[in-house]
Amino acid sequence: MGCPKYGLNINPSKTQILMNKYVTRSDIDILNTRIEISQKVKYLGRTFADDGSLTEEVARRIRAGWAAFNAIRRELLQSPQKTRIRLLTTTVIPAMTYGCETWTSKEADTKRLQRAVSNMFEIAGCDPPDMEKQVLRRKLKWAGHVSRMKYDRWAKIVSEWDPRGSARPRGRPPKRWADDIKDSIKIFIHNEALRGNLGHGRRRIGILEARRAWSTVGRDRVTWRSLESATDCGDLANEESPALTSWKISCSTVNGMPATARWRQAAKATTEWNGMAYKMEYAERSKTTRSISA
């Protein structure tokens, strides 16, 4: 071991090794001591599992939330409602969302968080927040920081690392953190389009472009902060939603202006295309295209 050469000492009895499921496990000895290979390791307040699941970490976050809630329970129930909401928002929610910026969470994990928060807020007599929104906004905030980092930062390197010489296994592969960010942006675009809040000019182009290159758009703080503040998942978090599917067709047609009649007919058949905002956008884009061609 070269650690003592640099002034580092290893305590084998306190050392654990975490391997992913794709690595062939073998015994490892350091200083004539067998090192324990664990299925989960706690590091910097976060539980890491060898299969990459968040089951244990979400359970720890829920326990931390209840601990924070019980610590202020007496004062909480004796305070006005506005004070109760502020106390819960500044103590319980941060305890339950600690480290969520790096999660690639499943729907079941979010539902577990939501049930726990709903129980706490019900005891306090307050309306619970949407935990899906809480987690998503923190993810987008961290993604914006990562996109603006220099390329020598570890967070930047790991986020954009693409292993060469290896292929993902057959079947539906596990969802990656970057995939979660892309899906969240798609849902945001859909909701904002239904409200007519996509805007015009630079903001609209930037938001639509974020679907494909979020790391590039994240360098623009103004556009990215609009994503953070306006993200709203609601009932459209399911990618199989018919409304989301039809919006993808409409948005692709408006943004890309395919020349085929098939795409135009498919877009016009969707519910969203009947809205005035889409007709105006299509007319404006067509006018611009004709002027450039002329």
PDB file of C-alpha atoms in Angstrom:
ATOM      1  CA  MET A   1       0.000   0.000   0.000  1.00  0.00           C
ATOM      2  CA  GLY A   2       1.299   3.441  -0.911  1.00  0.00           C
ATOM      3  CA  CYS A   3      -0.867   5.347   1.583  1.00  0.00           C
ATOM      4  CA  PRO A   4       1.775   5.721   4.356  1.00  0.00           C
ATOM      5  CA  LYS A   5       4.082   7.301   1.792  1.00  0.00           C
ATOM      6  CA  TYR A   6       1.643  10.239   1.587  1.00  0.00           C
ATOM      7  CA  GLY A   7       0.891  10.390   5.309  1.00  0.00           C
ATOM      8  CA  LEU A   8      -2.346   8.395   5.125  1.00  0.00           C
ATOM      9  CA  ASN A   9      -3.097   5.546   7.478  1.00  0.00           C
ATOM     10  CA  ILE A  10      -5.844   2.965   6.937  1.00  0.00           C
ATOM     11  CA  ASN A  11      -7.688   1.311   9.800  1.00  0.00           C
ATOM     12  CA  PRO A  12      -8.699  -2.059   8.293  1.00  0.00           C
ATOM     13  CA  SER A  13     -11.249  -2.761  11.037  1.00  0.00           C
ATOM     14  CA  LYS A  14     -13.179   0.411  10.104  1.00  0.00           C
ATOM     15  CA  THR A  15     -12.839   0.019   6.345  1.00  0.00           C
ATOM     16  CA  GLN A  16     -15.629  -1.326   4.149  1.00  0.00           C
ATOM     17  CA  ILE A  17     -15.796  -2.008   0.434  1.00  0.00           C
ATOM     18  CA  LEU A  18     -18.869  -1.428  -1.717  1.00  0.00           C
ATOM     19  CA  MET A  19     -19.036  -3.073  -5.129  1.00  0.00           C
ATOM     20  CA  ASN A  20     -21.759  -2.890  -7.735  1.00  0.00           C
ATOM     21  CA  LYS A  21     -23.518  -5.999  -8.963  1.00  0.00           C
ATOM     22  CA  TYR A  22     -21.592  -6.049 -12.251  1.00  0.00           C
ATOM     23  CA  VAL A  23     -18.217  -6.652 -10.579  1.00  0.00           C
ATOM     24  CA  THR A  24     -16.916 -10.121  -9.764  1.00  0.00           C
ATOM     25  CA  ARG A  25     -16.448 -10.122  -6.011  1.00  0.00           C
ATOM     26  CA  SER A  26     -13.260 -11.428  -4.467  1.00  0.00           C
ATOM     27  CA  ASP A  27     -11.626 -11.255  -1.058  1.00  0.00           C
ATOM     28  CA  ILE A  28      -9.429  -8.224  -0.408  1.00  0.00           C
ATOM     29  CA  ASP A  29      -6.761  -8.085   2.303  1.00  0.00           C
ATOM     30  CA  ILE A  30      -5.076  -4.935   3.586  1.00  0.00           C
ATOM     31  CA  LEU A  31      -2.259  -5.193   6.144  1.00  0.00           C
ATOM     32  CA  ASN A  32      -3.046  -8.900   6.570  1.00  0.00           C
ATOM     33  CA  THR A  33      -6.655  -8.080   7.483  1.00  0.00           C
ATOM     34  CA  ARG A  34      -9.688  -9.218   5.488  1.00  0.00           C
ATOM     35  CA  ILE A  35     -11.780  -6.193   4.442  1.00  0.00           C
ATOM     36  CA  GLU A  36     -15.541  -6.477   4.761  1.00  0.00           C
ATOM     37  CA  ILE A  37     -17.540  -6.292   1.527  1.00  0.00           C
ATOM     38  CA  SER A  38     -20.852  -4.639   2.374  1.00  0.00           C
ATOM     39  CA  GLN A  39     -24.133  -4.436   0.508  1.00  0.00           C
ATOM     40  CA  LYS A  40     -24.732  -0.898   1.764  1.00  0.00           C
ATOM     41  CA  VAL A  41     -22.473   1.818   3.140  1.00  0.00           C
ATOM     42  CA  LYS A  42     -23.291   5.080   4.875  1.00  0.00           C
ATOM     43  CA  TYR A  43     -21.104   7.985   3.744  1.00  0.00           C
ATOM     44  CA  LEU A  44     -21.576  11.693   4.454  1.00  0.00           C
ATOM     45  CA  GLY A  45     -25.136  11.163   5.638  1.00  0.00           C
ATOM     46  CA  ARG A  46     -26.143   9.134   2.579  1.00  0.00           C
ATOM     47  CA  THR A  47     -26.704   5.375   2.300  1.00  0.00           C
ATOM     48  CA  PHE A  48     -25.278   3.784  -0.845  1.00  0.00           C
ATOM     49  CA  ALA A  49     -26.448   0.306  -1.901  1.00  0.00           C
ATOM     50  CA  ASP A  50     -24.609  -2.105  -4.165  1.00  0.00           C
ATOM     51  CA  ASP A  51     -27.638  -2.411  -6.461  1.00  0.00           C
ATOM     52  CA  GLY A  52     -28.071   1.369  -6.735  1.00  0.00           C
ATOM     53  CA  SER A  53     -31.556   1.344  -5.190  1.00  0.00           C
ATOM     54  CA  LEU A  54     -32.847   4.119  -2.931  1.00  0.00           C
ATOM     55  CA  THR A  55     -35.023   1.925  -0.700  1.00  0.00           C
ATOM     56  CA  GLU A  56     -32.772   2.153   2.346  1.00  0.00           C
ATOM     57  CA  GLU A  57     -31.918   5.818   1.776  1.00  0.00           C
ATOM     58  CA  VAL A  58     -35.590   6.833   1.520  1.00  0.00           C
ATOM     59  CA  ALA A  59     -36.325   4.902   4.718  1.00  0.00           C
ATOM     60  CA  ARG A  60     -33.514   6.823   6.463  1.00  0.00           C
ATOM     61  CA  ARG A  61     -34.842  10.133   5.181  1.00  0.00           C
ATOM     62  CA  ILE A  62     -38.317   9.304   6.509  1.00  0.00           C
ATOM     63  CA  ARG A  63     -36.872   8.423   9.919  1.00  0.00           C
ATOM     64  CA  ALA A  64     -34.921  11.687   9.914  1.00  0.00           C
ATOM     65  CA  GLY A  65     -38.102  13.576   9.051  1.00  0.00           C
ATOM     66  CA  TRP A  66     -40.034  12.025  11.938  1.00  0.00           C
ATOM     67  CA  ALA A  67     -37.134  12.759  14.299  1.00  0.00           C
ATOM     68  CA  ALA A  68     -37.194  16.426  13.264  1.00  0.00           C
ATOM     69  CA  PHE A  69     -40.988  16.496  13.592  1.00  0.00           C
ATOM     70  CA  ASN A  70     -41.021  14.970  17.086  1.00  0.00           C
ATOM     71  CA  ALA A  71     -38.297  17.378  18.231  1.00  0.00           C
ATOM     72  CA  ILE A  72     -40.595  20.374  17.623  1.00  0.00           C
ATOM     73  CA  ARG A  73     -43.942  18.653  18.095  1.00  0.00           C
ATOM     74  CA  ARG A  74     -44.928  20.378  21.345  1.00  0.00           C
ATOM     75  CA  GLU A  75     -44.065  23.874  20.117  1.00  0.00           C
ATOM     76  CA  LEU A  76     -45.585  23.064  16.739  1.00  0.00           C
ATOM     77  CA  LEU A  77     -49.051  22.237  18.042  1.00  0.00           C
ATOM     78  CA  GLN A  78     -49.122  25.385  20.190  1.00  0.00           C
ATOM     79  CA  SER A  79     -48.265  27.771  17.339  1.00  0.00           C
ATOM     80  CA  PRO A  80     -50.479  29.550  14.768  1.00  0.00           C
ATOM     81  CA  GLN A  81     -50.944  27.807  11.436  1.00  0.00           C
ATOM     82  CA  LYS A  82     -48.623  30.151   9.541  1.00  0.00           C
ATOM     83  CA  THR A  83     -45.857  29.470  12.062  1.00  0.00           C
ATOM     84  CA  ARG A  84     -46.520  25.722  11.888  1.00  0.00           C
ATOM     85  CA  ILE A  85     -46.103  25.720   8.125  1.00  0.00           C
ATOM     86  CA  ARG A  86     -42.867  27.682   8.402  1.00  0.00           C
ATOM     87  CA  LEU A  87     -41.490  25.329  11.059  1.00  0.00           C
ATOM     88  CA  LEU A  88     -42.314  22.225   9.048  1.00  0.00           C
ATOM     89  CA  THR A  89     -40.897  23.725   5.861  1.00  0.00           C
ATOM     90  CA  THR A  90     -37.593  24.694   7.476  1.00  0.00           C
ATOM     91  CA  THR A  91     -37.017  21.578   9.612  1.00  0.00           C
ATOM     92  CA  VAL A  92     -38.879  18.512   8.360  1.00  0.00           C
ATOM     93  CA  ILE A  93     -38.665  19.046   4.595  1.00  0.00           C
ATOM     94  CA  PRO A  94     -34.863  19.635   4.532  1.00  0.00           C
ATOM     95  CA  ALA A  95     -34.352  16.520   6.676  1.00  0.00           C
ATOM     96  CA  MET A  96     -36.391  14.409   4.263  1.00  0.00           C
ATOM     97  CA  THR A  97     -34.863  15.802   1.071  1.00  0.00           C
ATOM     98  CA  TYR A  98     -31.194  15.805   2.150  1.00  0.00           C
ATOM     99  CA  GLY A  99     -29.106  14.617  -0.773  1.00  0.00           C
ATOM    100  CA  CYS A 100     -32.123  14.219  -3.071  1.00  0.00           C
ATOM    101  CA  GLU A 101     -30.346  16.260  -5.762  1.00  0.00           C
ATOM    102  CA  THR A 102     -28.459  13.116  -6.787  1.00  0.00           C
ATOM    103  CA  TRP A 103     -31.360  10.687  -6.552  1.00  0.00           C
ATOM    104  CA  THR A 104     -32.706   8.742  -9.487  1.00  0.00           C
ATOM    105  CA  SER A 105     -35.911   8.001  -7.678  1.00  0.00           C
ATOM    106  CA  LYS A 106     -38.763   5.733  -8.653  1.00  0.00           C
ATOM    107  CA  GLU A 107     -42.430   6.544  -8.293  1.00  0.00           C
ATOM    108  CA  ALA A 108     -42.682   4.202  -5.293  1.00  0.00           C
ATOM    109  CA  ASP A 109     -39.919   6.115  -3.472  1.00  0.00           C
ATOM    110  CA  THR A 110     -41.659   9.448  -4.010  1.00  0.00           C
ATOM    111  CA  LYS A 111     -44.969   8.020  -2.805  1.00  0.00           C
ATOM    112  CA  ARG A 112     -43.344   6.822   0.416  1.00  0.00           C
ATOM    113  CA  LEU A 113     -42.003  10.308   1.062  1.00  0.00           C
ATOM    114  CA  GLN A 114     -45.383  11.831   0.257  1.00  0.00           C
ATOM    115  CA  ARG A 115     -47.238   9.540   2.677  1.00  0.00           C
ATOM    116  CA  ALA A 116     -44.882  10.378   5.524  1.00  0.00           C
ATOM    117  CA  VAL A 117     -45.085  14.134   4.879  1.00  0.00           C
ATOM    118  CA  SER A 118     -48.874  13.989   4.576  1.00  0.00           C
ATOM    119  CA  ASN A 119     -49.121  12.281   7.966  1.00  0.00           C
ATOM    120  CA  MET A 120     -46.935  14.914   9.629  1.00  0.00           C
ATOM    121  CA  PHE A 121     -48.776  17.856   8.104  1.00  0.00           C
ATOM    122  CA  GLU A 122     -52.129  16.260   8.949  1.00  0.00           C
ATOM    123  CA  ILE A 123     -51.118  16.047  12.613  1.00  0.00           C
ATOM    124  CA  ALA A 124     -50.121  19.717  12.458  1.00  0.00           C
ATOM    125  CA  GLY A 125     -53.384  20.644  10.721  1.00  0.00           C
ATOM    126  CA  CYS A 126     -51.724  21.955   7.541  1.00  0.00           C
ATOM    127  CA  ASP A 127     -51.924  21.106   3.855  1.00  0.00           C
ATOM    128  CA  PRO A 128     -48.941  18.957   2.801  1.00  0.00           C
ATOM    129  CA  PRO A 129     -46.609  20.056  -0.009  1.00  0.00           C
ATOM    130  CA  ASP A 130     -46.073  18.023  -3.155  1.00  0.00           C
ATOM    131  CA  MET A 131     -42.874  16.079  -2.484  1.00  0.00           C
ATOM    132  CA  GLU A 132     -42.414  15.320  -6.156  1.00  0.00           C
ATOM    133  CA  LYS A 133     -42.115  19.048  -6.813  1.00  0.00           C
ATOM    134  CA  GLN A 134     -39.828  19.539  -3.814  1.00  0.00           C
ATOM    135  CA  VAL A 135     -37.413  16.839  -4.979  1.00  0.00           C
ATOM    136  CA  LEU A 136     -37.577  17.872  -8.623  1.00  0.00           C
ATOM    137  CA  ARG A 137     -36.789  21.531  -7.974  1.00  0.00           C
ATOM    138  CA  ARG A 138     -33.736  20.566  -5.938  1.00  0.00           C
ATOM    139  CA  LYS A 139     -32.582  18.243  -8.717  1.00  0.00           C
ATOM    140  CA  LEU A 140     -32.898  20.967 -11.331  1.00  0.00           C
ATOM    141  CA  LYS A 141     -31.046  23.440  -9.126  1.00  0.00           C
ATOM    142  CA  TRP A 142     -28.146  21.020  -8.736  1.00  0.00           C
ATOM    143  CA  ALA A 143     -28.216  20.171 -12.458  1.00  0.00           C
ATOM    144  CA  GLY A 144     -27.840  23.873 -13.222  1.00  0.00           C
ATOM    145  CA  HIS A 145     -24.803  24.069 -10.933  1.00  0.00           C
ATOM    146  CA  VAL A 146     -23.257  21.024 -12.623  1.00  0.00           C
ATOM    147  CA  SER A 147     -23.774  22.437 -16.114  1.00  0.00           C
ATOM    148  CA  ARG A 148     -21.949  25.646 -15.113  1.00  0.00           C
ATOM    149  CA  MET A 149     -19.015  23.871 -13.437  1.00  0.00           C
ATOM    150  CA  LYS A 150     -15.551  23.780 -14.945  1.00  0.00           C
ATOM    151  CA  TYR A 151     -14.571  20.551 -16.638  1.00  0.00           C
ATOM    152  CA  ASP A 152     -11.973  19.682 -13.991  1.00  0.00           C
ATOM    153  CA  ARG A 153     -14.600  19.297 -11.236  1.00  0.00           C
ATOM    154  CA  TRP A 154     -15.385  15.745 -10.157  1.00  0.00           C
ATOM    155  CA  ALA A 155     -19.155  16.304 -10.224  1.00  0.00           C
ATOM    156  CA  LYS A 156     -18.890  17.516 -13.825  1.00  0.00           C
ATOM    157  CA  ILE A 157     -16.658  14.626 -14.874  1.00  0.00           C
ATOM    158  CA  VAL A 158     -18.884  11.960 -13.332  1.00  0.00           C
ATOM    159  CA  SER A 159     -22.106  13.478 -14.678  1.00  0.00           C
ATOM    160  CA  GLU A 160     -20.844  13.542 -18.267  1.00  0.00           C
ATOM    161  CA  TRP A 161     -18.779  10.346 -18.141  1.00  0.00           C
ATOM    162  CA  ASP A 162     -19.619   7.883 -20.903  1.00  0.00           C
ATOM    163  CA  PRO A 163     -17.888   4.502 -20.414  1.00  0.00           C
ATOM    164  CA  ARG A 164     -16.335   3.307 -23.654  1.00  0.00           C
ATOM    165  CA  GLY A 165     -16.013  -0.282 -24.728  1.00  0.00           C
ATOM    166  CA  SER A 166     -19.091  -1.429 -22.815  1.00  0.00           C
ATOM    167  CA  ALA A 167     -22.773  -1.741 -23.638  1.00  0.00           C
ATOM    168  CA  ARG A 168     -25.818  -1.582 -21.419  1.00  0.00           C
ATOM    169  CA  PRO A 169     -27.471  -4.990 -20.806  1.00  0.00           C
ATOM    170  CA  ARG A 170     -30.575  -6.163 -22.608  1.00  0.00           C
ATOM    171  CA  GLY A 171     -34.009  -5.231 -21.411  1.00  0.00           C
ATOM    172  CA  ARG A 172     -35.045  -1.910 -19.964  1.00  0.00           C
ATOM    173  CA  PRO A 173     -31.868  -0.431 -18.458  1.00  0.00           C
ATOM    174  CA  PRO A 174     -31.887   1.306 -15.071  1.00  0.00           C
ATOM    175  CA  LYS A 175     -32.809   4.958 -15.213  1.00  0.00           C
ATOM    176  CA  ARG A 176     -29.841   7.312 -15.059  1.00  0.00           C
ATOM    177  CA  TRP A 177     -29.685  10.648 -13.275  1.00  0.00           C
ATOM    178  CA  ALA A 178     -29.418  12.537 -16.572  1.00  0.00           C
ATOM    179  CA  ASP A 179     -32.472  10.658 -17.885  1.00  0.00           C
ATOM    180  CA  ASP A 180     -34.425  11.846 -14.857  1.00  0.00           C
ATOM    181  CA  ILE A 181     -33.489  15.459 -15.594  1.00  0.00           C
ATOM    182  CA  LYS A 182     -34.527  15.152 -19.259  1.00  0.00           C
ATOM    183  CA  ASP A 183     -37.892  13.604 -18.366  1.00  0.00           C
ATOM    184  CA  SER A 184     -38.542  16.322 -15.798  1.00  0.00           C
ATOM    185  CA  ILE A 185     -37.904  19.036 -18.390  1.00  0.00           C
ATOM    186  CA  LYS A 186     -40.284  17.365 -20.851  1.00  0.00           C
ATOM    187  CA  ILE A 187     -43.038  17.394 -18.233  1.00  0.00           C
ATOM    188  CA  PHE A 188     -42.315  21.031 -17.406  1.00  0.00           C
ATOM    189  CA  ILE A 189     -42.572  22.031 -21.070  1.00  0.00           C
ATOM    190  CA  HIS A 190     -45.875  20.221 -21.406  1.00  0.00           C
ATOM    191  CA  ASN A 191     -47.427  21.932 -18.379  1.00  0.00           C
ATOM    192  CA  GLU A 192     -46.160  25.378 -19.305  1.00  0.00           C
ATOM    193  CA  ALA A 193     -47.427  24.970 -22.866  1.00  0.00           C
ATOM    194  CA  LEU A 194     -50.908  24.085 -21.641  1.00  0.00           C
ATOM    195  CA  ARG A 195     -50.897  27.288 -19.571  1.00  0.00           C
ATOM    196  CA  GLY A 196     -49.513  29.359 -22.433  1.00  0.00           C
ATOM    197  CA  ASN A 197     -46.482  30.327 -20.322  1.00  0.00           C
ATOM    198  CA  LEU A 198     -43.662  29.241 -22.606  1.00  0.00           C
ATOM    199  CA  GLY A 199     -43.163  32.839 -23.677  1.00  0.00           C
ATOM    200  CA  HIS A 200     -41.448  34.030 -26.824  1.00  0.00           C
ATOM    201  CA  GLY A 201     -38.024  34.700 -28.209  1.00  0.00           C
ATOM    202  CA  ARG A 202     -34.941  33.634 -26.321  1.00  0.00           C
ATOM    203  CA  ARG A 203     -36.780  32.133 -23.355  1.00  0.00           C
ATOM    204  CA  ARG A 204     -39.022  29.920 -25.503  1.00  0.00           C
ATOM    205  CA  ILE A 205     -36.190  28.695 -27.704  1.00  0.00           C
ATOM    206  CA  GLY A 206     -34.027  27.996 -24.654  1.00  0.00           C
ATOM    207  CA  ILE A 207     -36.709  26.012 -22.842  1.00  0.00           C
ATOM    208  CA  LEU A 208     -37.566  23.917 -25.891  1.00  0.00           C
ATOM    209  CA  GLU A 209     -33.887  23.272 -26.544  1.00  0.00           C
ATOM    210  CA  ALA A 210     -33.452  22.098 -22.936  1.00  0.00           C
ATOM    211  CA  ARG A 211     -35.248  18.898 -23.829  1.00  0.00           C
ATOM    212  CA  ARG A 212     -32.256  17.776 -25.862  1.00  0.00           C
ATOM    213  CA  ALA A 213     -29.264  19.595 -24.344  1.00  0.00           C
ATOM    214  CA  TRP A 214     -30.073  20.524 -20.745  1.00  0.00           C
ATOM    215  CA  SER A 215     -26.382  20.829 -19.831  1.00  0.00           C
ATOM    216  CA  THR A 216     -25.981  23.549 -22.481  1.00  0.00           C
ATOM    217  CA  VAL A 217     -29.121  25.465 -21.539  1.00  0.00           C
ATOM    218  CA  GLY A 218     -28.170  25.234 -17.854  1.00  0.00           C
ATOM    219  CA  ARG A 219     -25.317  27.662 -18.462  1.00  0.00           C
ATOM    220  CA  ASP A 220     -27.925  30.383 -18.949  1.00  0.00           C
ATOM    221  CA  ARG A 221     -28.961  31.184 -15.375  1.00  0.00           C
ATOM    222  CA  VAL A 222     -32.084  33.142 -16.343  1.00  0.00           C
ATOM    223  CA  THR A 223     -33.599  30.387 -18.475  1.00  0.00           C
ATOM    224  CA  TRP A 224     -32.641  27.661 -16.019  1.00  0.00           C
ATOM    225  CA  ARG A 225     -34.100  29.494 -13.040  1.00  0.00           C
ATOM    226  CA  SER A 226     -37.395  29.753 -14.896  1.00  0.00           C
ATOM    227  CA  LEU A 227     -37.304  25.971 -15.138  1.00  0.00           C
ATOM    228  CA  GLU A 228     -36.592  25.635 -11.418  1.00  0.00           C
ATOM    229  CA  SER A 229     -39.366  27.958 -10.291  1.00  0.00           C
ATOM    230  CA  ALA A 230     -42.057  26.859 -12.727  1.00  0.00           C
ATOM    231  CA  THR A 231     -41.569  23.088 -12.700  1.00  0.00           C
ATOM    232  CA  ASP A 232     -44.855  21.408 -11.890  1.00  0.00           C
ATOM    233  CA  CYS A 233     -45.250  17.659 -12.287  1.00  0.00           C
ATOM    234  CA  GLY A 234     -48.845  17.159 -11.154  1.00  0.00           C
ATOM    235  CA  ASP A 235     -50.584  14.160 -12.690  1.00  0.00           C
ATOM    236  CA  LEU A 236     -48.466  14.311 -15.832  1.00  0.00           C
ATOM    237  CA  ALA A 237     -45.430  12.642 -14.279  1.00  0.00           C
ATOM    238  CA  ASN A 238     -46.382   9.454 -16.095  1.00  0.00           C
ATOM    239  CA  GLU A 239     -44.691   9.409 -19.505  1.00  0.00           C
ATOM    240  CA  GLU A 240     -47.491   7.215 -20.861  1.00  0.00           C
ATOM    241  CA  SER A 241     -49.969  10.067 -20.412  1.00  0.00           C
ATOM    242  CA  PRO A 242     -51.898  10.632 -23.678  1.00  0.00           C
ATOM    243  CA  ALA A 243     -51.644  14.388 -23.187  1.00  0.00           C
ATOM    244  CA  LEU A 244     -47.859  14.204 -22.910  1.00  0.00           C
ATOM    245  CA  THR A 245     -47.603  11.974 -25.973  1.00  0.00           C
ATOM    246  CA  SER A 246     -49.719  14.298 -28.106  1.00  0.00           C
ATOM    247  CA  TRP A 247     -47.735  17.309 -26.910  1.00  0.00           C
ATOM    248  CA  LYS A 248     -44.499  15.664 -28.021  1.00  0.00           C
ATOM    249  CA  ILE A 249     -45.927  15.336 -31.538  1.00  0.00           C
ATOM    250  CA  SER A 250     -47.130  18.929 -31.572  1.00  0.00           C
ATOM    251  CA  CYS A 251     -43.914  20.334 -30.150  1.00  0.00           C
ATOM    252  CA  SER A 252     -41.773  18.372 -32.599  1.00  0.00           C
ATOM    253  CA  THR A 253     -43.822  19.643 -35.513  1.00  0.00           C
ATOM    254  CA  VAL A 254     -43.802  23.256 -34.370  1.00  0.00           C
ATOM    255  CA  ASN A 255     -40.148  23.284 -33.408  1.00  0.00           C
ATOM    256  CA  GLY A 256     -38.744  21.264 -36.297  1.00  0.00           C
ATOM    257  CA  MET A 257     -41.220  22.085 -39.076  1.00  0.00           C
ATOM    258  CA  PRO A 258     -41.052  18.683 -40.831  1.00  0.00           C
ATOM    259  CA  ALA A 259     -42.015  18.952 -44.504  1.00  0.00           C
ATOM    260  CA  THR A 260     -44.020  15.723 -44.586  1.00  0.00           C
ATOM    261  CA  ALA A 261     -47.800  15.917 -44.601  1.00  0.00           C
ATOM    262  CA  ARG A 262     -47.947  12.923 -42.248  1.00  0.00           C
ATOM    263  CA  TRP A 263     -46.376  14.866 -39.387  1.00  0.00           C
ATOM    264  CA  ARG A 264     -48.609  17.876 -39.927  1.00  0.00           C
ATOM    265  CA  GLN A 265     -51.736  15.739 -39.954  1.00  0.00           C
ATOM    266  CA  ALA A 266     -50.635  13.899 -36.821  1.00  0.00           C
ATOM    267  CA  ALA A 267     -50.042  17.183 -35.026  1.00  0.00           C
ATOM    268  CA  LYS A 268     -53.354  18.682 -36.093  1.00  0.00           C
ATOM    269  CA  ALA A 269     -55.171  15.606 -34.789  1.00  0.00           C
ATOM    270  CA  THR A 270     -53.966  16.210 -31.232  1.00  0.00           C
ATOM    271  CA  THR A 271     -55.945  18.007 -28.565  1.00  0.00           C
ATOM    272  CA  GLU A 272     -53.298  20.645 -27.888  1.00  0.00           C
ATOM    273  CA  TRP A 273     -53.089  21.691 -31.542  1.00  0.00           C
ATOM    274  CA  ASN A 274     -56.605  23.109 -31.314  1.00  0.00           C
ATOM    275  CA  GLY A 275     -55.370  25.742 -28.879  1.00  0.00           C
ATOM    276  CA  MET A 276     -54.862  29.252 -30.213  1.00  0.00           C
ATOM    277  CA  ALA A 277     -51.288  29.424 -28.874  1.00  0.00           C
ATOM    278  CA  TYR A 278     -50.149  26.567 -31.102  1.00  0.00           C
ATOM    279  CA  LYS A 279     -51.893  27.947 -34.178  1.00  0.00           C
ATOM    280  CA  MET A 280     -50.227  31.321 -33.616  1.00  0.00           C
ATOM    281  CA  GLU A 281     -46.824  29.717 -33.081  1.00  0.00           C
ATOM    282  CA  TYR A 282     -47.167  27.572 -36.195  1.00  0.00           C
ATOM    283  CA  ALA A 283     -48.198  30.593 -38.286  1.00  0.00           C
ATOM    284  CA  GLU A 284     -45.321  32.674 -36.915  1.00  0.00           C
ATOM    285  CA  ARG A 285     -42.767  29.947 -37.631  1.00  0.00           C
ATOM    286  CA  SER A 286     -44.165  29.351 -41.123  1.00  0.00           C
ATOM    287  CA  LYS A 287     -43.951  33.070 -41.890  1.00  0.00           C
ATOM    288  CA  THR A 288     -40.328  33.156 -40.752  1.00  0.00           C
ATOM    289  CA  THR A 289     -39.472  30.107 -42.855  1.00  0.00           C
ATOM    290  CA  ARG A 290     -41.077  31.592 -45.982  1.00  0.00           C
ATOM    291  CA  SER A 291     -39.205  34.882 -45.542  1.00  0.00           C
ATOM    292  CA  ILE A 292     -35.887  33.051 -45.212  1.00  0.00           C
ATOM    293  CA  SER A 293     -36.629  30.941 -48.295  1.00  0.00           C
ATOM    294  CA  ALA A 294     -37.534  34.039 -50.297  1.00  0.00           C
TER     295      ALA A 294
END
